[in-house]
mmCIF file of C-alpha atoms and ligand atoms in Angstrom:
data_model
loop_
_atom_site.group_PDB
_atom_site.id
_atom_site.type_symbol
_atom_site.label_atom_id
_atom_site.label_comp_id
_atom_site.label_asym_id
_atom_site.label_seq_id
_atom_site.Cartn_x
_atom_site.Cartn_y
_atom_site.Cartn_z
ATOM 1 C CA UNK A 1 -9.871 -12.212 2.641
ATOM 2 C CA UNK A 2 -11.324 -15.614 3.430
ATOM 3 C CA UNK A 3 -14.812 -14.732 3.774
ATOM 4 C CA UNK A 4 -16.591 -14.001 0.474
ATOM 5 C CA UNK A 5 -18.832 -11.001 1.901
ATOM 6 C CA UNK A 6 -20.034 -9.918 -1.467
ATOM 7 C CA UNK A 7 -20.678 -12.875 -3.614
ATOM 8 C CA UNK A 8 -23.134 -12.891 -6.064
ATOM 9 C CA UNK A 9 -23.599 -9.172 -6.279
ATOM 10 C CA UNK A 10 -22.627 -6.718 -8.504
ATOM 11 C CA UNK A 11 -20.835 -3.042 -7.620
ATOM 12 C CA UNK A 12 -20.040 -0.285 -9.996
ATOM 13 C CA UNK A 13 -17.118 1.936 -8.634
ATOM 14 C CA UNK A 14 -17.275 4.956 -10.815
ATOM 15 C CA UNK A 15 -13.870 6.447 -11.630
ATOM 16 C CA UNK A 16 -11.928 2.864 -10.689
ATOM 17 C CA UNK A 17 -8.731 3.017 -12.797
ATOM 18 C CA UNK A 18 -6.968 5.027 -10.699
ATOM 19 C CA UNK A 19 -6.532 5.889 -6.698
ATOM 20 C CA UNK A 20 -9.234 5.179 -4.559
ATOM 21 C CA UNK A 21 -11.668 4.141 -7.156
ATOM 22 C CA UNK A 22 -8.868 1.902 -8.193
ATOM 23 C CA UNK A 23 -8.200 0.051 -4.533
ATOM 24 C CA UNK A 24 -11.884 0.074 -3.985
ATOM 25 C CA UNK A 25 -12.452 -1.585 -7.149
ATOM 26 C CA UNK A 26 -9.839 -4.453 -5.653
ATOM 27 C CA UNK A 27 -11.427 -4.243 -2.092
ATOM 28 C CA UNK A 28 -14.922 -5.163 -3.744
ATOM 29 C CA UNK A 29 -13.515 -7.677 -6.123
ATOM 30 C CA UNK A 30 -11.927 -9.698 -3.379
ATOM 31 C CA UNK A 31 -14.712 -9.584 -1.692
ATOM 32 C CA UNK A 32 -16.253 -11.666 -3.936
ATOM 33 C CA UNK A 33 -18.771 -9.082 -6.178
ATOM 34 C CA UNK A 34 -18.492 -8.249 -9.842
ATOM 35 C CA UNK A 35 -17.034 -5.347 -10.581
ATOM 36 C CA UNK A 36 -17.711 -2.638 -12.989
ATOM 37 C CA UNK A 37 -14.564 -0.518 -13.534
ATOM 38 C CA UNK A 38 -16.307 3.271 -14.930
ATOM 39 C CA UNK A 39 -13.817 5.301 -16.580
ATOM 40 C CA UNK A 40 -13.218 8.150 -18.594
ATOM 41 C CA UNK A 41 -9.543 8.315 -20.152
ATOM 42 C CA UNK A 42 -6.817 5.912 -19.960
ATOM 43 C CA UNK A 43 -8.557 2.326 -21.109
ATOM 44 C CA UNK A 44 -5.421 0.478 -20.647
ATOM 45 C CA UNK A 45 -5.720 1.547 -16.531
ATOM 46 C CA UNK A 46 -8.971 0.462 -16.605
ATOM 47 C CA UNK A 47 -8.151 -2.817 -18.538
ATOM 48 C CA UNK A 48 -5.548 -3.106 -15.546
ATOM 49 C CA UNK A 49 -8.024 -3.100 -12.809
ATOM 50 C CA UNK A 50 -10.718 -5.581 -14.547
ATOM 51 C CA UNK A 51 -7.351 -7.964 -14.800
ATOM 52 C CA UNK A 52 -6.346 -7.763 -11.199
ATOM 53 C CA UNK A 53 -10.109 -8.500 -10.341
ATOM 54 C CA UNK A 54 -10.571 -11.456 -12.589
ATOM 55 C CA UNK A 55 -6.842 -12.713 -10.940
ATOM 56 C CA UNK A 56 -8.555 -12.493 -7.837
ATOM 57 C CA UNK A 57 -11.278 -15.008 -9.155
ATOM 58 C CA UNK A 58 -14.110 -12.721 -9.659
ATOM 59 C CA UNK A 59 -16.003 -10.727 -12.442
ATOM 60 C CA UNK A 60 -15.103 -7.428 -14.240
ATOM 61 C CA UNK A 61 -15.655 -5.472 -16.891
ATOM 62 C CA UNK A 62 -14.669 -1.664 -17.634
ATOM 63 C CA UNK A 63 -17.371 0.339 -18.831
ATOM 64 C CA UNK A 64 -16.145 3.852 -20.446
ATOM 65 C CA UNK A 65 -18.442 7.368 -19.287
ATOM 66 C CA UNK A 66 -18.553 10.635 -18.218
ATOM 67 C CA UNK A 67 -20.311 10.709 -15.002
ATOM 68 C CA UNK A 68 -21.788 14.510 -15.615
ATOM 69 C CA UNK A 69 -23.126 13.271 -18.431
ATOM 70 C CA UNK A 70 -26.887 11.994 -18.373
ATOM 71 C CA UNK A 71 -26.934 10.151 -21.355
ATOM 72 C CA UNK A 72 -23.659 8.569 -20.935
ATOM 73 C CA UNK A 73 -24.381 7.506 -17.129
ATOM 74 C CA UNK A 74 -27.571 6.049 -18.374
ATOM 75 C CA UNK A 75 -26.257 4.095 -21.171
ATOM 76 C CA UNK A 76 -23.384 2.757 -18.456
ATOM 77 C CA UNK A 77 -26.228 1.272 -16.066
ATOM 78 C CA UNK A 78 -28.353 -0.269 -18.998
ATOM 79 C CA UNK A 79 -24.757 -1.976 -19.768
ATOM 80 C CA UNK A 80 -24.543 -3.069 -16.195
ATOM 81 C CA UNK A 81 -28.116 -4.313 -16.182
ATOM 82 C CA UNK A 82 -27.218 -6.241 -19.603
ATOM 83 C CA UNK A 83 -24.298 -7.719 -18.265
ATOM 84 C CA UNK A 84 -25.115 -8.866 -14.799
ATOM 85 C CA UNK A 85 -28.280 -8.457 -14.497
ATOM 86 C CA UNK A 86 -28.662 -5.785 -12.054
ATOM 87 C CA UNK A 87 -26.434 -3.522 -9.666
ATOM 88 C CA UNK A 88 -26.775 -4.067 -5.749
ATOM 89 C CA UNK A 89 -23.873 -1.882 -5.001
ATOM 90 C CA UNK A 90 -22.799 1.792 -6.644
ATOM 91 C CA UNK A 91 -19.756 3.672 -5.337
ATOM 92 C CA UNK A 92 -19.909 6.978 -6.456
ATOM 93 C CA UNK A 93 -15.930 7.709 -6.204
ATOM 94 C CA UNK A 94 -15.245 9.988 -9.631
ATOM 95 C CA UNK A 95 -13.685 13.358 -8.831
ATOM 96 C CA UNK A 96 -11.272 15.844 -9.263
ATOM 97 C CA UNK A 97 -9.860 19.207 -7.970
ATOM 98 C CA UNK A 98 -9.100 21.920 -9.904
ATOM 99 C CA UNK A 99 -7.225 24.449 -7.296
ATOM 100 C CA UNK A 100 -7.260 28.298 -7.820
ATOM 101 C CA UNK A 101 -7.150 30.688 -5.207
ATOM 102 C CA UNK A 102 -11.244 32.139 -5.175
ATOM 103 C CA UNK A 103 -10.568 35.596 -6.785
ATOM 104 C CA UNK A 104 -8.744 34.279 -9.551
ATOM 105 C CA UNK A 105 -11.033 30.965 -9.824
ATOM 106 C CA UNK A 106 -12.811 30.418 -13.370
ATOM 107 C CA UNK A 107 -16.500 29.621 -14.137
ATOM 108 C CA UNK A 108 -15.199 26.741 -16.296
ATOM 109 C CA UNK A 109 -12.894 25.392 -13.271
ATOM 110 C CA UNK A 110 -15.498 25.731 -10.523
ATOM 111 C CA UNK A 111 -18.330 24.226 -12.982
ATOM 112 C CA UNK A 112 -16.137 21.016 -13.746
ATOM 113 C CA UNK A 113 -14.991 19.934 -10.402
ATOM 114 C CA UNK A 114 -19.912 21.077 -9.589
ATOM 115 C CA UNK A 115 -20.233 18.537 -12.830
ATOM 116 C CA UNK A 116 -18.338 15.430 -11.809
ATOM 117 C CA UNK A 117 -17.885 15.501 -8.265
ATOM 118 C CA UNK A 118 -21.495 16.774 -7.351
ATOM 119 C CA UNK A 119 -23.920 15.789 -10.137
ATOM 120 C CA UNK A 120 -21.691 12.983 -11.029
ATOM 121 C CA UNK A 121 -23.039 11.537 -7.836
ATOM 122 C CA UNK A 122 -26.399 12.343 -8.383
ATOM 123 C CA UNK A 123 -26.976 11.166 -11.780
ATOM 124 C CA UNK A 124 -25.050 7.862 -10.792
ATOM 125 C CA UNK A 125 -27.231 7.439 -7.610
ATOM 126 C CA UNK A 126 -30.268 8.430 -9.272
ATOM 127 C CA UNK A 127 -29.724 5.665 -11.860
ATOM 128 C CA UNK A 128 -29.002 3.277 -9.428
ATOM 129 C CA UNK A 129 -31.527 3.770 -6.977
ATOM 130 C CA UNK A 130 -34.283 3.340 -9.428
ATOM 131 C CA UNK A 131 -32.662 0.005 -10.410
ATOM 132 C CA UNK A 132 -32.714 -0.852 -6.679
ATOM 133 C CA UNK A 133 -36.542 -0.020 -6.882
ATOM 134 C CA UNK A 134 -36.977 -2.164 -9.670
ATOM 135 C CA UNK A 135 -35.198 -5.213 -8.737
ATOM 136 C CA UNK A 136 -36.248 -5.118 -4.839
ATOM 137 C CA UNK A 137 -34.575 -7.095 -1.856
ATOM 138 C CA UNK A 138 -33.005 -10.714 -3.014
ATOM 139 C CA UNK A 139 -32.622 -11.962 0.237
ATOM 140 C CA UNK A 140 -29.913 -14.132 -0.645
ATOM 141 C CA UNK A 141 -27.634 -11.791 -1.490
ATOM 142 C CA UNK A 142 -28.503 -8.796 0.644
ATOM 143 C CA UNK A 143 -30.816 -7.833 3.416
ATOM 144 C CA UNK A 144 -30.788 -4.142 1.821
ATOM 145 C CA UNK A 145 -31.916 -3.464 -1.592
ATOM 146 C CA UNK A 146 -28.905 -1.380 -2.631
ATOM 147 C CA UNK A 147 -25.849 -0.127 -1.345
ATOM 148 C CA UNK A 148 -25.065 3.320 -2.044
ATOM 149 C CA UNK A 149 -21.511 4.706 -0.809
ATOM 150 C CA UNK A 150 -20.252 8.199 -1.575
ATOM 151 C CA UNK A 151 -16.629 9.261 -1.931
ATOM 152 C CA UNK A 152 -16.785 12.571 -0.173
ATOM 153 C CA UNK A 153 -13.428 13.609 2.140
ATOM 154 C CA UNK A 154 -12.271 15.350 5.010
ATOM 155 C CA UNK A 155 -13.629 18.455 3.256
ATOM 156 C CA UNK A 156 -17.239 18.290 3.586
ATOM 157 C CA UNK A 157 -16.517 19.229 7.304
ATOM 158 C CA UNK A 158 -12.715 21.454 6.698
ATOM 159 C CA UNK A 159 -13.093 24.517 5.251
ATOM 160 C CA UNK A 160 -10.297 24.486 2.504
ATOM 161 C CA UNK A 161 -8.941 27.747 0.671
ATOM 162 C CA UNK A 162 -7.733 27.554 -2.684
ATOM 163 C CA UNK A 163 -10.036 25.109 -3.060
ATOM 164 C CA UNK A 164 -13.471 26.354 -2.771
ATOM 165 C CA UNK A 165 -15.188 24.503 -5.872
ATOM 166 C CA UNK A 166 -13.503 21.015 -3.926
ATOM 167 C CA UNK A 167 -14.592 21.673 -0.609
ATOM 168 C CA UNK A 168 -18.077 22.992 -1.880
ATOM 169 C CA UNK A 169 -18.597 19.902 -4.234
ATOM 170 C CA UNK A 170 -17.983 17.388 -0.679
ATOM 171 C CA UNK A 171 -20.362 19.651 1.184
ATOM 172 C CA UNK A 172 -22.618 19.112 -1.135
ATOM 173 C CA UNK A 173 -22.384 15.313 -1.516
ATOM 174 C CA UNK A 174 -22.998 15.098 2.554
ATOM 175 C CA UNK A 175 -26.486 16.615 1.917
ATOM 176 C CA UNK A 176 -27.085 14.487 -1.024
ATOM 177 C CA UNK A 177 -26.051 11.613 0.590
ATOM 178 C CA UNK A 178 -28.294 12.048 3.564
ATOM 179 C CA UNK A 179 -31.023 13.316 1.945
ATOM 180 C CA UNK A 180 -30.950 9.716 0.018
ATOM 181 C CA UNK A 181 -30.476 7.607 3.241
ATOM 182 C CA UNK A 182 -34.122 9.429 4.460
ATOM 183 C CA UNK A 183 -35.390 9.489 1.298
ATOM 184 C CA UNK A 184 -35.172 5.977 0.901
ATOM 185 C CA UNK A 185 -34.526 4.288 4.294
ATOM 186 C CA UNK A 186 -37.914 3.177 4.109
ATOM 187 C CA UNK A 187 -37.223 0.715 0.836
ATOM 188 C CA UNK A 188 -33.673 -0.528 2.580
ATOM 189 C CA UNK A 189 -31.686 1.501 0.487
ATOM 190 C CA UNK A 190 -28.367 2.302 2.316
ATOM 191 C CA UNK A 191 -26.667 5.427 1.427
ATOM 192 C CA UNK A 192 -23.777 6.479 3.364
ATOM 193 C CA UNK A 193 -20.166 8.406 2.788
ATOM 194 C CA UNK A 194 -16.513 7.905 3.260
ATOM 195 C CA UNK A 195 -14.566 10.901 4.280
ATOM 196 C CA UNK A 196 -11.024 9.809 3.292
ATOM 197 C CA UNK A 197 -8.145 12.286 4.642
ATOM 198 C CA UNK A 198 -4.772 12.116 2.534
ATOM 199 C CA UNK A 199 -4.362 9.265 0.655
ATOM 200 C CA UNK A 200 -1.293 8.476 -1.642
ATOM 201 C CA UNK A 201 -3.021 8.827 -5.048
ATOM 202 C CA UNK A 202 -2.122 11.161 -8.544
ATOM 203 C CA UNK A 203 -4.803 13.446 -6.908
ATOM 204 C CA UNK A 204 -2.783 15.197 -4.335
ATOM 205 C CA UNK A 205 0.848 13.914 -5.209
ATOM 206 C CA UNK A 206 2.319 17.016 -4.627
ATOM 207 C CA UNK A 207 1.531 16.933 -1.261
ATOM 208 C CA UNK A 208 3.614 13.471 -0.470
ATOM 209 C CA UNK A 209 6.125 13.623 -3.136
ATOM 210 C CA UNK A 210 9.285 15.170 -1.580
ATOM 211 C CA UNK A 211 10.381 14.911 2.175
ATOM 212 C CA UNK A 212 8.997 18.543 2.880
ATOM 213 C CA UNK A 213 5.800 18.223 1.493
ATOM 214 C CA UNK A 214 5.475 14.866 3.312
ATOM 215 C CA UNK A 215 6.900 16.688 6.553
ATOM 216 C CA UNK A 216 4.437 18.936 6.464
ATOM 217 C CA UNK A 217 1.260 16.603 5.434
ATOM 218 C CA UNK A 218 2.264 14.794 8.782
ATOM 219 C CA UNK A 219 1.956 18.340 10.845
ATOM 220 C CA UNK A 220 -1.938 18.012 10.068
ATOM 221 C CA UNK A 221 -2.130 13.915 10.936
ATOM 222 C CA UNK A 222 -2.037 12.755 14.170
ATOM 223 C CA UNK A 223 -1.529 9.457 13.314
ATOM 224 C CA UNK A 224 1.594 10.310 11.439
ATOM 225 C CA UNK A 225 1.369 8.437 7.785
ATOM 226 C CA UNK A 226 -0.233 8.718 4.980
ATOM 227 C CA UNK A 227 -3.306 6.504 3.812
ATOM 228 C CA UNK A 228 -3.520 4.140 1.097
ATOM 229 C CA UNK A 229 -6.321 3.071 -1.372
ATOM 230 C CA UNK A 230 -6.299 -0.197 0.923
ATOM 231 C CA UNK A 231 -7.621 1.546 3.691
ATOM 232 C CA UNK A 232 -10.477 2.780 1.953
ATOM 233 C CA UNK A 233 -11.316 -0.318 0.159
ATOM 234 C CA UNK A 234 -11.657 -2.261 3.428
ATOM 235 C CA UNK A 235 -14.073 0.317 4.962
ATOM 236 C CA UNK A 236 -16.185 0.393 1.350
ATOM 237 C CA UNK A 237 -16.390 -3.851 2.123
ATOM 238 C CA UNK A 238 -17.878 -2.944 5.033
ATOM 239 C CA UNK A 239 -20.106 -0.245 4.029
ATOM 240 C CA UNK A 240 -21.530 -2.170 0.886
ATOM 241 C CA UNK A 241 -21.577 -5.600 3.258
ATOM 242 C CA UNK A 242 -24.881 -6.696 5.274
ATOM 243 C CA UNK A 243 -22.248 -6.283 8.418
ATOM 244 C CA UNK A 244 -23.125 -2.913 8.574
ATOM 245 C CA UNK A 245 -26.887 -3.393 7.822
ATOM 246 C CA UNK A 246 -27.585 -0.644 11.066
ATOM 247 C CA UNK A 247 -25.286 2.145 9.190
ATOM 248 C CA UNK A 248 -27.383 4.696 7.015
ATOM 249 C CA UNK A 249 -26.744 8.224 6.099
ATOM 250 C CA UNK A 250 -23.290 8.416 8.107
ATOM 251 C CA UNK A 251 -20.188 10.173 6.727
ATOM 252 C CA UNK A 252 -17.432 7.977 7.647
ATOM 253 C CA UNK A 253 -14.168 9.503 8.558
ATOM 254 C CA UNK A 254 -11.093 7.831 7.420
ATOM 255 C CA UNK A 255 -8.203 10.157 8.306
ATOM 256 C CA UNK A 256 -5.601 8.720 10.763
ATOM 257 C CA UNK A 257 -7.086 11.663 12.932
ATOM 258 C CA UNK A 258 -7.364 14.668 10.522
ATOM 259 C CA UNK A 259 -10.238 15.770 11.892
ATOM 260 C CA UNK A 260 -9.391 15.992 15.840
ATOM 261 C CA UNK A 261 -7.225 19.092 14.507
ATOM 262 C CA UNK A 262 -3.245 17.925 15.612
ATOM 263 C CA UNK A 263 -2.876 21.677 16.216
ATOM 264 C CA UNK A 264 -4.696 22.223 19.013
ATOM 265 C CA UNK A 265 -2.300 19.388 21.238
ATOM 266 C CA UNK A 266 0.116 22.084 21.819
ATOM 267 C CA UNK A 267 -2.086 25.322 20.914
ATOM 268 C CA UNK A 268 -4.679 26.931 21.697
HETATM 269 C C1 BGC B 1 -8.097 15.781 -1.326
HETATM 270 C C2 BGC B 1 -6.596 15.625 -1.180
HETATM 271 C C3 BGC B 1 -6.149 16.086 0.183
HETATM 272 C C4 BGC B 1 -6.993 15.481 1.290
HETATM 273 C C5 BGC B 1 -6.671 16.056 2.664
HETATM 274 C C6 BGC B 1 -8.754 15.063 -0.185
HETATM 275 O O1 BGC B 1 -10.142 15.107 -0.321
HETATM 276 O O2 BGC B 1 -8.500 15.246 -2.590
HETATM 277 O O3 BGC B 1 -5.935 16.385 -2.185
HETATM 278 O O4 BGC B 1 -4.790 15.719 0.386
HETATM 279 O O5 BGC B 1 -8.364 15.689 1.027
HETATM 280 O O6 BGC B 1 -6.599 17.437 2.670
#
């Protein structure tokens, strides 16, 4: 990237030492911002990631915490404050899936993936947003006061069984997200989410891993591949960049076509 869209502020990517969080983390970092890597397990990842960053000539540090936990996501932003000073950009990216089909589905395996992939987001944003309110608009670095993007997926608008608690989590983080953007439109907060489709990450390897799992991932994909973190870092450039100042409380689509439903070119 020759351009430097994001120099001078700073972006925490919350679950960024692996997959998506991982290539946004990059995305943002060669962009120019610091980055804060969030984690939970496996420091050396996250070690990893702030390297690669500081290769790239900019600023990282990995900051360890559960995102469902309040104490732990405030202690993570008064750390970021410390550090750099403030936070102009949070991507709230930190989830999981925990499949069951719903009859045999557990309270504890539909309350984790509620914890960290719904109030993960909302703790995070809260935090951040009343940061945003704090600091106010630095003109130089940002026509908006703060950047909010979150990681939702396909599944906030495909219903998806075996994976209720998943698909329930994303609905959930559209409403959030919007609710934000109208909430706080007024102080130039952007909020807005990216709806990735299959990307090659740990999180769904067994759906790319062998030719006829791959085979069949490309039956629902018009655009016949696979994604890659890549792809979703360069849309969260744009989404935390002032060249999409005009974009608030959209869900973003990132699919190679998902969601047009490749089915229905020869059926229906
Ligand atoms: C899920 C992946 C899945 C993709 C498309 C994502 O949100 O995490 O496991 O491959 O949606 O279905």
């Amino acid at each position: 990237m020759s351009e430097k869209k994001l120099n001078g502020q700073t972006a925490l990517v919350t679950g960024a030492n692996s997959g998506i969080g991982e290539g946004v983390a990059i995305s943002l970092g060669e962009a120019g911002a610091n980055v804060v890597v969030n984690y939970v397990v496996n420091p050396d990842a996250a070690d990893a990631v702030v390297e690669k960053i500081k290769s790239l000539s900019s600023n990282a540090v990995a900051i360890q915490a559960d995102v469902s936990k309040e104490d732990q996501v405030i202690s993570m932003f008064q750390q970021v404050v410390q550090k750099f000073g403030t936070v102009d950009i949070l991507v709230n990216n930190a989830g999981l899936q925990r499949d069951a089909k719903f009859h045999e589905m557990t309270l504890a395996q539909w309350q984790l993936v509620i914890d960290i992939n719904l109030t993960g987001q909302f703790l995070c944003a809260r935090e951040a947003i009343r940061e945003f309110l704090r600091r106010g608009i630095v003109p130089e670095r940002s026509i908006a006061c703060g950047k909010i993007i979150c990681m939702s997926s396909v599944h906030e608008l495909i219903p998806w069984g075996g994976h209720a608690n998943y698909a329930t989590s994303k609905g959930g983080i559209k409403m959030l997200m919007q609710s934000l953007a109208q909430e706080y439109g007024g102080q130039k907060i952007r909020v807005n989410g990216i709806c990735p489709g299959a990307i090659k990450t740990p999180i769904n390897q067994s759906a790319w891993d062998t030719p006829e799992a791959y085979n069949s991932l490309m039956t629902l994909i018009p655009y016949d591949r696979i994604g890659v973190p890549d792809d979703i870092g360069k849309l969260a450039v744009f989404l935390a960049s002032d060249d999409s100042d005009y974009i608030t409380g959209a869900s973003m689509f990132i699919d190679g076509g998902m969601t047009v439903f490749k089915g229905f070119s020869t059926g229906g």
